[in-house]
Amino acid sequence: MPAGTALASVDARQTEALLRRLEWTVVRRLDGLLQGDYRTLFRGFGLDLADLREYRPGDDVRHIDWNVTARLQTPHVREYQEDREVSVWFLLDLSGSVGFGSGSVSKRDLLSDFTTVMALLLTRYGNRVGALLYGGATDAGASVVPARSGRRHLLHLLDRMHGTPAASPGDTRLRDLLERARAVAKHRSVLFVVSDFISAPGWQASLQMLARRHEVVAVRLVDPLEMALPDLGLVVLQDAETAEQMFVDTHDPAFRKRFAAAAQAREDELRLAFTQAGVACLTLSTYARLDLALLHFTRRRRHRQGAAATAKQENGPKEAA
């Protein structure tokens, strides 16, 4: 058997083993805890015209039918029959910093587990999943796995993800991945941007542009050691993006305080960027359970959706009056 064929067989077996492990350890647990919540977590973007009715305050102005409005001299909006199947894209940042992990689980392991679990849950009900694999600044462009359904396609996507090598040293340009997604995702879709968001500046505007057309969720990968340094004395730190090394004295309380302040400033900057873009953020830690993080995010999202729908119903009649 040729070496390439043997390697491919090993990779395929590893992908199947990962899928079975996560089905037993995470997916089945989520089935019991969510009780179907994830089935309506991301609703379809109905494309079939069902009816026309007069505009009411709070309606989405993008659904106004301008031809009917001009003819009847009264604003009318289009109502759609919901298409429950959605296209989901995983925008996967596989750059150098994602390989970091201070414990037994790296951020790349977390990325792999999250993508596997979500893709499995979504494809169970006929949704289409695809991926953009970004290996860092040295990549000519993110490679694309088209959005399709079915278990065989899911295995292909995961195999491509696992087969993408660790990135060579170089600054991450997350903007390149987001701009590539704008070109690839032609129709309204759900986009998971899975990254630690350690990147050259300039990606925030691209994220806002994506969120105008698609439903975007920022899945942020974090490790506790990135937020605070323990007292370890003199240590060598290496930049995972550039491979630059430097000696630091972690025994110095002032240094640890400056490190924590810089980490908090970055937290605030990211939180502001996600808020301005209007995207939800799911934070996954290398030291936390994936199933509980997904459960908490799902429940929080459904609560917000319910609150928004209630506010719309309460405000509509008052404004009309």
PDB file of N, CA and C in Angstrom, residues 220-320:
ATOM      1  N   ARG A 220     -14.997  32.158  20.699  1.00  0.00           N
ATOM      2  CA  ARG A 220     -13.661  32.566  21.133  1.00  0.00           C
ATOM      3  C   ARG A 220     -13.000  31.485  21.971  1.00  0.00           C
ATOM      4  N   LEU A 221     -11.785  31.113  21.585  1.00  0.00           N
ATOM      5  CA  LEU A 221     -11.008  30.088  22.275  1.00  0.00           C
ATOM      6  C   LEU A 221     -10.033  30.766  23.227  1.00  0.00           C
ATOM      7  N   VAL A 222     -10.066  30.379  24.493  1.00  0.00           N
ATOM      8  CA  VAL A 222      -9.203  31.025  25.474  1.00  0.00           C
ATOM      9  C   VAL A 222      -8.518  29.973  26.333  1.00  0.00           C
ATOM     10  N   ASP A 223      -7.376  30.369  26.899  1.00  0.00           N
ATOM     11  CA  ASP A 223      -6.660  29.556  27.884  1.00  0.00           C
ATOM     12  C   ASP A 223      -6.400  30.442  29.095  1.00  0.00           C
ATOM     13  N   PRO A 224      -6.617  29.942  30.308  1.00  0.00           N
ATOM     14  CA  PRO A 224      -6.453  30.784  31.502  1.00  0.00           C
ATOM     15  C   PRO A 224      -5.091  31.452  31.611  1.00  0.00           C
ATOM     16  N   LEU A 225      -4.047  30.812  31.083  1.00  0.00           N
ATOM     17  CA  LEU A 225      -2.707  31.377  31.203  1.00  0.00           C
ATOM     18  C   LEU A 225      -2.553  32.655  30.378  1.00  0.00           C
ATOM     19  N   GLU A 226      -3.489  32.884  29.453  1.00  0.00           N
ATOM     20  CA  GLU A 226      -3.448  34.106  28.657  1.00  0.00           C
ATOM     21  C   GLU A 226      -4.005  35.295  29.422  1.00  0.00           C
ATOM     22  N   MET A 227      -4.679  35.029  30.533  1.00  0.00           N
ATOM     23  CA  MET A 227      -5.277  36.102  31.309  1.00  0.00           C
ATOM     24  C   MET A 227      -4.439  36.507  32.513  1.00  0.00           C
ATOM     25  N   ALA A 228      -3.698  35.565  33.080  1.00  0.00           N
ATOM     26  CA  ALA A 228      -2.900  35.856  34.275  1.00  0.00           C
ATOM     27  C   ALA A 228      -1.723  34.894  34.336  1.00  0.00           C
ATOM     28  N   LEU A 229      -0.556  35.420  34.695  1.00  0.00           N
ATOM     29  CA  LEU A 229       0.644  34.600  34.808  1.00  0.00           C
ATOM     30  C   LEU A 229       0.887  34.207  36.262  1.00  0.00           C
ATOM     31  N   PRO A 230       1.198  32.940  36.519  1.00  0.00           N
ATOM     32  CA  PRO A 230       1.557  32.533  37.887  1.00  0.00           C
ATOM     33  C   PRO A 230       2.995  32.934  38.195  1.00  0.00           C
ATOM     34  N   ASP A 231       3.351  32.866  39.449  1.00  0.00           N
ATOM     35  CA  ASP A 231       4.710  33.197  39.883  1.00  0.00           C
ATOM     36  C   ASP A 231       5.603  31.974  39.643  1.00  0.00           C
ATOM     37  N   LEU A 232       6.323  31.984  38.508  1.00  0.00           N
ATOM     38  CA  LEU A 232       7.192  30.865  38.135  1.00  0.00           C
ATOM     39  C   LEU A 232       8.659  31.270  38.079  1.00  0.00           C
ATOM     40  N   GLY A 233       8.965  32.502  38.442  1.00  0.00           N
ATOM     41  CA  GLY A 233      10.346  32.976  38.352  1.00  0.00           C
ATOM     42  C   GLY A 233      10.698  33.370  36.937  1.00  0.00           C
ATOM     43  N   LEU A 234      11.980  33.185  36.554  1.00  0.00           N
ATOM     44  CA  LEU A 234      12.427  33.513  35.204  1.00  0.00           C
ATOM     45  C   LEU A 234      11.978  32.426  34.229  1.00  0.00           C
ATOM     46  N   VAL A 235      11.258  32.828  33.198  1.00  0.00           N
ATOM     47  CA  VAL A 235      10.793  31.870  32.185  1.00  0.00           C
ATOM     48  C   VAL A 235      11.001  32.469  30.803  1.00  0.00           C
ATOM     49  N   VAL A 236      11.005  31.610  29.797  1.00  0.00           N
ATOM     50  CA  VAL A 236      11.099  32.029  28.403  1.00  0.00           C
ATOM     51  C   VAL A 236       9.709  31.944  27.783  1.00  0.00           C
ATOM     52  N   LEU A 237       9.221  33.042  27.245  1.00  0.00           N
ATOM     53  CA  LEU A 237       7.947  33.067  26.540  1.00  0.00           C
ATOM     54  C   LEU A 237       8.204  33.169  25.045  1.00  0.00           C
ATOM     55  N   GLN A 238       7.422  32.425  24.287  1.00  0.00           N
ATOM     56  CA  GLN A 238       7.570  32.461  22.828  1.00  0.00           C
ATOM     57  C   GLN A 238       6.256  32.874  22.192  1.00  0.00           C
ATOM     58  N   ASP A 239       6.335  33.837  21.287  1.00  0.00           N
ATOM     59  CA  ASP A 239       5.167  34.285  20.540  1.00  0.00           C
ATOM     60  C   ASP A 239       4.795  33.192  19.543  1.00  0.00           C
ATOM     61  N   ALA A 240       3.589  32.632  19.684  1.00  0.00           N
ATOM     62  CA  ALA A 240       3.165  31.537  18.810  1.00  0.00           C
ATOM     63  C   ALA A 240       2.964  31.989  17.376  1.00  0.00           C
ATOM     64  N   GLU A 241       2.792  33.284  17.170  1.00  0.00           N
ATOM     65  CA  GLU A 241       2.568  33.794  15.815  1.00  0.00           C
ATOM     66  C   GLU A 241       3.883  34.067  15.086  1.00  0.00           C
ATOM     67  N   THR A 242       4.853  34.654  15.779  1.00  0.00           N
ATOM     68  CA  THR A 242       6.096  35.072  15.131  1.00  0.00           C
ATOM     69  C   THR A 242       7.300  34.232  15.536  1.00  0.00           C
ATOM     70  N   ALA A 243       7.146  33.367  16.551  1.00  0.00           N
ATOM     71  CA  ALA A 243       8.233  32.539  17.090  1.00  0.00           C
ATOM     72  C   ALA A 243       9.290  33.364  17.829  1.00  0.00           C
ATOM     73  N   GLU A 244       9.018  34.638  18.097  1.00  0.00           N
ATOM     74  CA  GLU A 244       9.954  35.477  18.849  1.00  0.00           C
ATOM     75  C   GLU A 244       9.955  35.061  20.314  1.00  0.00           C
ATOM     76  N   GLN A 245      11.154  34.990  20.930  1.00  0.00           N
ATOM     77  CA  GLN A 245      11.290  34.571  22.315  1.00  0.00           C
ATOM     78  C   GLN A 245      11.822  35.712  23.181  1.00  0.00           C
ATOM     79  N   MET A 246      11.437  35.678  24.465  1.00  0.00           N
ATOM     80  CA  MET A 246      11.947  36.689  25.379  1.00  0.00           C
ATOM     81  C   MET A 246      11.907  36.132  26.809  1.00  0.00           C
ATOM     82  N   PHE A 247      12.894  36.571  27.635  1.00  0.00           N
ATOM     83  CA  PHE A 247      12.929  36.217  29.049  1.00  0.00           C
ATOM     84  C   PHE A 247      12.051  37.197  29.828  1.00  0.00           C
ATOM     85  N   VAL A 248      11.248  36.649  30.740  1.00  0.00           N
ATOM     86  CA  VAL A 248      10.436  37.502  31.609  1.00  0.00           C
ATOM     87  C   VAL A 248      10.567  36.999  33.047  1.00  0.00           C
ATOM     88  N   ASP A 249      10.432  37.918  33.981  1.00  0.00           N
ATOM     89  CA  ASP A 249      10.508  37.580  35.396  1.00  0.00           C
ATOM     90  C   ASP A 249       9.096  37.577  35.964  1.00  0.00           C
ATOM     91  N   THR A 250       8.498  36.389  36.019  1.00  0.00           N
ATOM     92  CA  THR A 250       7.124  36.296  36.526  1.00  0.00           C
ATOM     93  C   THR A 250       7.064  36.435  38.049  1.00  0.00           C
ATOM     94  N   HIS A 251       8.218  36.465  38.692  1.00  0.00           N
ATOM     95  CA  HIS A 251       8.249  36.674  40.141  1.00  0.00           C
ATOM     96  C   HIS A 251       7.979  38.144  40.495  1.00  0.00           C
ATOM     97  N   ASP A 252       8.117  39.015  39.508  1.00  0.00           N
ATOM     98  CA  ASP A 252       7.917  40.451  39.712  1.00  0.00           C
ATOM     99  C   ASP A 252       6.418  40.753  39.751  1.00  0.00           C
ATOM    100  N   PRO A 253       5.859  41.165  40.880  1.00  0.00           N
ATOM    101  CA  PRO A 253       4.413  41.452  40.971  1.00  0.00           C
ATOM    102  C   PRO A 253       3.976  42.550  40.007  1.00  0.00           C
ATOM    103  N   ALA A 254       4.851  43.543  39.783  1.00  0.00           N
ATOM    104  CA  ALA A 254       4.493  44.645  38.883  1.00  0.00           C
ATOM    105  C   ALA A 254       4.330  44.131  37.453  1.00  0.00           C
ATOM    106  N   PHE A 255       5.215  43.196  37.046  1.00  0.00           N
ATOM    107  CA  PHE A 255       5.102  42.626  35.690  1.00  0.00           C
ATOM    108  C   PHE A 255       3.802  41.839  35.541  1.00  0.00           C
ATOM    109  N   ARG A 256       3.485  41.017  36.545  1.00  0.00           N
ATOM    110  CA  ARG A 256       2.255  40.235  36.465  1.00  0.00           C
ATOM    111  C   ARG A 256       1.028  41.144  36.438  1.00  0.00           C
ATOM    112  N   LYS A 257       1.099  42.247  37.154  1.00  0.00           N
ATOM    113  CA  LYS A 257      -0.016  43.199  37.165  1.00  0.00           C
ATOM    114  C   LYS A 257      -0.183  43.853  35.795  1.00  0.00           C
ATOM    115  N   ARG A 258       0.945  44.232  35.169  1.00  0.00           N
ATOM    116  CA  ARG A 258       0.872  44.836  33.826  1.00  0.00           C
ATOM    117  C   ARG A 258       0.328  43.824  32.816  1.00  0.00           C
ATOM    118  N   PHE A 259       0.755  42.558  32.953  1.00  0.00           N
ATOM    119  CA  PHE A 259       0.271  41.503  32.046  1.00  0.00           C
ATOM    120  C   PHE A 259      -1.245  41.348  32.184  1.00  0.00           C
ATOM    121  N   ALA A 260      -1.732  41.287  33.414  1.00  0.00           N
ATOM    122  CA  ALA A 260      -3.171  41.135  33.648  1.00  0.00           C
ATOM    123  C   ALA A 260      -3.948  42.343  33.136  1.00  0.00           C
ATOM    124  N   ALA A 261      -3.378  43.545  33.296  1.00  0.00           N
ATOM    125  CA  ALA A 261      -4.055  44.755  32.817  1.00  0.00           C
ATOM    126  C   ALA A 261      -4.148  44.751  31.295  1.00  0.00           C
ATOM    127  N   ALA A 262      -3.057  44.322  30.626  1.00  0.00           N
ATOM    128  CA  ALA A 262      -3.076  44.248  29.165  1.00  0.00           C
ATOM    129  C   ALA A 262      -4.087  43.214  28.688  1.00  0.00           C
ATOM    130  N   ALA A 263      -4.174  42.082  29.394  1.00  0.00           N
ATOM    131  CA  ALA A 263      -5.145  41.051  29.032  1.00  0.00           C
ATOM    132  C   ALA A 263      -6.568  41.560  29.205  1.00  0.00           C
ATOM    133  N   GLN A 264      -6.833  42.302  30.275  1.00  0.00           N
ATOM    134  CA  GLN A 264      -8.167  42.844  30.515  1.00  0.00           C
ATOM    135  C   GLN A 264      -8.522  43.891  29.471  1.00  0.00           C
ATOM    136  N   ALA A 265      -7.538  44.703  29.074  1.00  0.00           N
ATOM    137  CA  ALA A 265      -7.790  45.704  28.034  1.00  0.00           C
ATOM    138  C   ALA A 265      -8.180  45.029  26.722  1.00  0.00           C
ATOM    139  N   ARG A 266      -7.522  43.916  26.430  1.00  0.00           N
ATOM    140  CA  ARG A 266      -7.866  43.168  25.217  1.00  0.00           C
ATOM    141  C   ARG A 266      -9.266  42.569  25.330  1.00  0.00           C
ATOM    142  N   GLU A 267      -9.626  42.086  26.519  1.00  0.00           N
ATOM    143  CA  GLU A 267     -10.979  41.570  26.741  1.00  0.00           C
ATOM    144  C   GLU A 267     -12.013  42.643  26.447  1.00  0.00           C
ATOM    145  N   ASP A 268     -11.789  43.832  26.970  1.00  0.00           N
ATOM    146  CA  ASP A 268     -12.730  44.938  26.770  1.00  0.00           C
ATOM    147  C   ASP A 268     -12.822  45.314  25.294  1.00  0.00           C
ATOM    148  N   GLU A 269     -11.689  45.287  24.610  1.00  0.00           N
ATOM    149  CA  GLU A 269     -11.668  45.639  23.187  1.00  0.00           C
ATOM    150  C   GLU A 269     -12.457  44.616  22.365  1.00  0.00           C
ATOM    151  N   LEU A 270     -12.284  43.340  22.676  1.00  0.00           N
ATOM    152  CA  LEU A 270     -13.006  42.302  21.953  1.00  0.00           C
ATOM    153  C   LEU A 270     -14.503  42.380  22.231  1.00  0.00           C
ATOM    154  N   ARG A 271     -14.859  42.591  23.483  1.00  0.00           N
ATOM    155  CA  ARG A 271     -16.275  42.687  23.844  1.00  0.00           C
ATOM    156  C   ARG A 271     -16.940  43.850  23.089  1.00  0.00           C
ATOM    157  N   LEU A 272     -16.243  44.974  22.990  1.00  0.00           N
ATOM    158  CA  LEU A 272     -16.771  46.126  22.261  1.00  0.00           C
ATOM    159  C   LEU A 272     -16.918  45.813  20.778  1.00  0.00           C
ATOM    160  N   ALA A 273     -15.922  45.123  20.209  1.00  0.00           N
ATOM    161  CA  ALA A 273     -15.967  44.783  18.781  1.00  0.00           C
ATOM    162  C   ALA A 273     -17.157  43.881  18.472  1.00  0.00           C
ATOM    163  N   PHE A 274     -17.415  42.880  19.321  1.00  0.00           N
ATOM    164  CA  PHE A 274     -18.546  41.978  19.086  1.00  0.00           C
ATOM    165  C   PHE A 274     -19.874  42.713  19.254  1.00  0.00           C
ATOM    166  N   THR A 275     -19.944  43.603  20.235  1.00  0.00           N
ATOM    167  CA  THR A 275     -21.174  44.365  20.450  1.00  0.00           C
ATOM    168  C   THR A 275     -21.460  45.281  19.267  1.00  0.00           C
ATOM    169  N   GLN A 276     -20.452  45.980  18.790  1.00  0.00           N
ATOM    170  CA  GLN A 276     -20.632  46.886  17.656  1.00  0.00           C
ATOM    171  C   GLN A 276     -21.018  46.137  16.388  1.00  0.00           C
ATOM    172  N   ALA A 277     -20.491  44.929  16.237  1.00  0.00           N
ATOM    173  CA  ALA A 277     -20.823  44.136  15.051  1.00  0.00           C
ATOM    174  C   ALA A 277     -22.192  43.471  15.182  1.00  0.00           C
ATOM    175  N   GLY A 278     -22.727  43.427  16.414  1.00  0.00           N
ATOM    176  CA  GLY A 278     -24.025  42.798  16.630  1.00  0.00           C
ATOM    177  C   GLY A 278     -23.981  41.287  16.557  1.00  0.00           C
ATOM    178  N   VAL A 279     -22.864  40.680  16.991  1.00  0.00           N
ATOM    179  CA  VAL A 279     -22.740  39.231  16.941  1.00  0.00           C
ATOM    180  C   VAL A 279     -22.691  38.672  18.365  1.00  0.00           C
ATOM    181  N   ALA A 280     -23.237  37.479  18.531  1.00  0.00           N
ATOM    182  CA  ALA A 280     -23.166  36.792  19.817  1.00  0.00           C
ATOM    183  C   ALA A 280     -21.778  36.199  19.980  1.00  0.00           C
ATOM    184  N   CYS A 281     -21.337  36.075  21.223  1.00  0.00           N
ATOM    185  CA  CYS A 281     -20.009  35.522  21.499  1.00  0.00           C
ATOM    186  C   CYS A 281     -20.142  34.328  22.442  1.00  0.00           C
ATOM    187  N   LEU A 282     -19.585  33.205  22.015  1.00  0.00           N
ATOM    188  CA  LEU A 282     -19.500  32.005  22.837  1.00  0.00           C
ATOM    189  C   LEU A 282     -18.036  31.810  23.201  1.00  0.00           C
ATOM    190  N   THR A 283     -17.703  31.892  24.485  1.00  0.00           N
ATOM    191  CA  THR A 283     -16.320  31.731  24.940  1.00  0.00           C
ATOM    192  C   THR A 283     -16.108  30.314  25.433  1.00  0.00           C
ATOM    193  N   LEU A 284     -15.091  29.656  24.879  1.00  0.00           N
ATOM    194  CA  LEU A 284     -14.749  28.292  25.257  1.00  0.00           C
ATOM    195  C   LEU A 284     -13.354  28.282  25.866  1.00  0.00           C
ATOM    196  N   SER A 285     -13.238  27.711  27.055  1.00  0.00           N
ATOM    197  CA  SER A 285     -11.957  27.640  27.748  1.00  0.00           C
ATOM    198  C   SER A 285     -11.388  26.237  27.667  1.00  0.00           C
ATOM    199  N   THR A 286     -10.067  26.151  27.575  1.00  0.00           N
ATOM    200  CA  THR A 286      -9.402  24.849  27.531  1.00  0.00           C
ATOM    201  C   THR A 286      -9.536  24.105  28.855  1.00  0.00           C
ATOM    202  N   TYR A 287      -9.987  24.784  29.901  1.00  0.00           N
ATOM    203  CA  TYR A 287     -10.128  24.155  31.212  1.00  0.00           C
ATOM    204  C   TYR A 287     -11.592  23.944  31.600  1.00  0.00           C
ATOM    205  N   ALA A 288     -12.517  24.139  30.668  1.00  0.00           N
ATOM    206  CA  ALA A 288     -13.943  24.011  30.983  1.00  0.00           C
ATOM    207  C   ALA A 288     -14.578  22.935  30.112  1.00  0.00           C
ATOM    208  N   ARG A 289     -15.715  22.408  30.573  1.00  0.00           N
ATOM    209  CA  ARG A 289     -16.427  21.372  29.824  1.00  0.00           C
ATOM    210  C   ARG A 289     -17.181  21.984  28.650  1.00  0.00           C
ATOM    211  N   LEU A 290     -17.005  21.376  27.483  1.00  0.00           N
ATOM    212  CA  LEU A 290     -17.623  21.879  26.261  1.00  0.00           C
ATOM    213  C   LEU A 290     -19.140  21.778  26.326  1.00  0.00           C
ATOM    214  N   ASP A 291     -19.678  20.667  26.837  1.00  0.00           N
ATOM    215  CA  ASP A 291     -21.128  20.491  26.839  1.00  0.00           C
ATOM    216  C   ASP A 291     -21.827  21.533  27.704  1.00  0.00           C
ATOM    217  N   LEU A 292     -21.235  21.863  28.860  1.00  0.00           N
ATOM    218  CA  LEU A 292     -21.856  22.864  29.730  1.00  0.00           C
ATOM    219  C   LEU A 292     -21.788  24.261  29.113  1.00  0.00           C
ATOM    220  N   ALA A 293     -20.688  24.559  28.428  1.00  0.00           N
ATOM    221  CA  ALA A 293     -20.571  25.858  27.761  1.00  0.00           C
ATOM    222  C   ALA A 293     -21.620  25.996  26.659  1.00  0.00           C
ATOM    223  N   LEU A 294     -21.831  24.931  25.878  1.00  0.00           N
ATOM    224  CA  LEU A 294     -22.837  24.960  24.817  1.00  0.00           C
ATOM    225  C   LEU A 294     -24.246  25.059  25.402  1.00  0.00           C
ATOM    226  N   LEU A 295     -24.480  24.343  26.483  1.00  0.00           N
ATOM    227  CA  LEU A 295     -25.795  24.395  27.122  1.00  0.00           C
ATOM    228  C   LEU A 295     -26.096  25.797  27.626  1.00  0.00           C
ATOM    229  N   HIS A 296     -25.132  26.424  28.302  1.00  0.00           N
ATOM    230  CA  HIS A 296     -25.326  27.766  28.833  1.00  0.00           C
ATOM    231  C   HIS A 296     -25.573  28.761  27.698  1.00  0.00           C
ATOM    232  N   PHE A 297     -24.814  28.650  26.615  1.00  0.00           N
ATOM    233  CA  PHE A 297     -24.976  29.558  25.483  1.00  0.00           C
ATOM    234  C   PHE A 297     -26.351  29.388  24.846  1.00  0.00           C
ATOM    235  N   THR A 298     -26.784  28.142  24.688  1.00  0.00           N
ATOM    236  CA  THR A 298     -28.081  27.872  24.061  1.00  0.00           C
ATOM    237  C   THR A 298     -29.229  28.438  24.889  1.00  0.00           C
ATOM    238  N   ARG A 299     -29.175  28.184  26.193  1.00  0.00           N
ATOM    239  CA  ARG A 299     -30.243  28.690  27.055  1.00  0.00           C
ATOM    240  C   ARG A 299     -30.259  30.213  27.068  1.00  0.00           C
ATOM    241  N   ARG A 300     -29.074  30.836  27.112  1.00  0.00           N
ATOM    242  CA  ARG A 300     -28.998  32.299  27.122  1.00  0.00           C
ATOM    243  C   ARG A 300     -29.525  32.873  25.812  1.00  0.00           C
ATOM    244  N   ARG A 301     -29.210  32.215  24.716  1.00  0.00           N
ATOM    245  CA  ARG A 301     -29.654  32.708  23.407  1.00  0.00           C
ATOM    246  C   ARG A 301     -31.168  32.591  23.261  1.00  0.00           C
ATOM    247  N   ARG A 302     -31.720  31.480  23.703  1.00  0.00           N
ATOM    248  CA  ARG A 302     -33.169  31.313  23.618  1.00  0.00           C
ATOM    249  C   ARG A 302     -33.889  32.318  24.512  1.00  0.00           C
ATOM    250  N   HIS A 303     -33.314  32.614  25.667  1.00  0.00           N
ATOM    251  CA  HIS A 303     -33.913  33.604  26.561  1.00  0.00           C
ATOM    252  C   HIS A 303     -33.932  34.979  25.889  1.00  0.00           C
ATOM    253  N   ARG A 304     -32.833  35.336  25.218  1.00  0.00           N
ATOM    254  CA  ARG A 304     -32.791  36.630  24.546  1.00  0.00           C
ATOM    255  C   ARG A 304     -33.762  36.686  23.383  1.00  0.00           C
ATOM    256  N   GLN A 305     -33.872  35.567  22.634  1.00  0.00           N
ATOM    257  CA  GLN A 305     -34.823  35.538  21.527  1.00  0.00           C
ATOM    258  C   GLN A 305     -36.244  35.719  22.034  1.00  0.00           C
ATOM    259  N   GLY A 306     -36.560  35.052  23.160  1.00  0.00           N
ATOM    260  CA  GLY A 306     -37.900  35.187  23.729  1.00  0.00           C
ATOM    261  C   GLY A 306     -38.168  36.587  24.235  1.00  0.00           C
ATOM    262  N   ALA A 307     -37.158  37.201  24.869  1.00  0.00           N
ATOM    263  CA  ALA A 307     -37.320  38.560  25.369  1.00  0.00           C
ATOM    264  C   ALA A 307     -37.518  39.547  24.229  1.00  0.00           C
ATOM    265  N   ALA A 308     -36.772  39.349  23.127  1.00  0.00           N
ATOM    266  CA  ALA A 308     -36.895  40.246  21.976  1.00  0.00           C
ATOM    267  C   ALA A 308     -38.270  40.128  21.334  1.00  0.00           C
ATOM    268  N   ALA A 309     -38.780  38.878  21.230  1.00  0.00           N
ATOM    269  CA  ALA A 309     -40.106  38.679  20.639  1.00  0.00           C
ATOM    270  C   ALA A 309     -41.195  39.305  21.510  1.00  0.00           C
ATOM    271  N   THR A 310     -41.063  39.176  22.823  1.00  0.00           N
ATOM    272  CA  THR A 310     -42.047  39.770  23.740  1.00  0.00           C
ATOM    273  C   THR A 310     -42.038  41.287  23.649  1.00  0.00           C
ATOM    274  N   ALA A 311     -40.842  41.876  23.596  1.00  0.00           N
ATOM    275  CA  ALA A 311     -40.722  43.330  23.492  1.00  0.00           C
ATOM    276  C   ALA A 311     -41.337  43.836  22.200  1.00  0.00           C
ATOM    277  N   LYS A 312     -41.152  43.064  21.124  1.00  0.00           N
ATOM    278  CA  LYS A 312     -41.701  43.471  19.824  1.00  0.00           C
ATOM    279  C   LYS A 312     -43.224  43.454  19.862  1.00  0.00           C
ATOM    280  N   GLN A 313     -43.802  42.421  20.496  1.00  0.00           N
ATOM    281  CA  GLN A 313     -45.266  42.336  20.581  1.00  0.00           C
ATOM    282  C   GLN A 313     -45.826  43.457  21.455  1.00  0.00           C
ATOM    283  N   GLU A 314     -45.131  43.777  22.560  1.00  0.00           N
ATOM    284  CA  GLU A 314     -45.629  44.805  23.478  1.00  0.00           C
ATOM    285  C   GLU A 314     -45.505  46.203  22.902  1.00  0.00           C
ATOM    286  N   ASN A 315     -44.427  46.463  22.162  1.00  0.00           N
ATOM    287  CA  ASN A 315     -44.187  47.797  21.639  1.00  0.00           C
ATOM    288  C   ASN A 315     -44.978  48.090  20.370  1.00  0.00           C
ATOM    289  N   GLY A 316     -45.280  47.027  19.614  1.00  0.00           N
ATOM    290  CA  GLY A 316     -45.967  47.243  18.350  1.00  0.00           C
ATOM    291  C   GLY A 316     -47.297  47.957  18.489  1.00  0.00           C
ATOM    292  N   PRO A 317     -48.238  47.419  19.258  1.00  0.00           N
ATOM    293  CA  PRO A 317     -49.560  48.068  19.386  1.00  0.00           C
ATOM    294  C   PRO A 317     -49.463  49.466  19.987  1.00  0.00           C
ATOM    295  N   LYS A 318     -48.546  49.694  20.919  1.00  0.00           N
ATOM    296  CA  LYS A 318     -48.439  51.009  21.536  1.00  0.00           C
ATOM    297  C   LYS A 318     -48.007  52.044  20.511  1.00  0.00           C
ATOM    298  N   GLU A 319     -47.033  51.654  19.679  1.00  0.00           N
ATOM    299  CA  GLU A 319     -46.550  52.603  18.680  1.00  0.00           C
ATOM    300  C   GLU A 319     -47.628  52.850  17.635  1.00  0.00           C
ATOM    301  N   ALA A 320     -48.366  51.794  17.311  1.00  0.00           N
ATOM    302  CA  ALA A 320     -49.407  51.955  16.299  1.00  0.00           C
ATOM    303  C   ALA A 320     -50.488  52.883  16.819  1.00  0.00           C
TER     304      ALA A 320
END
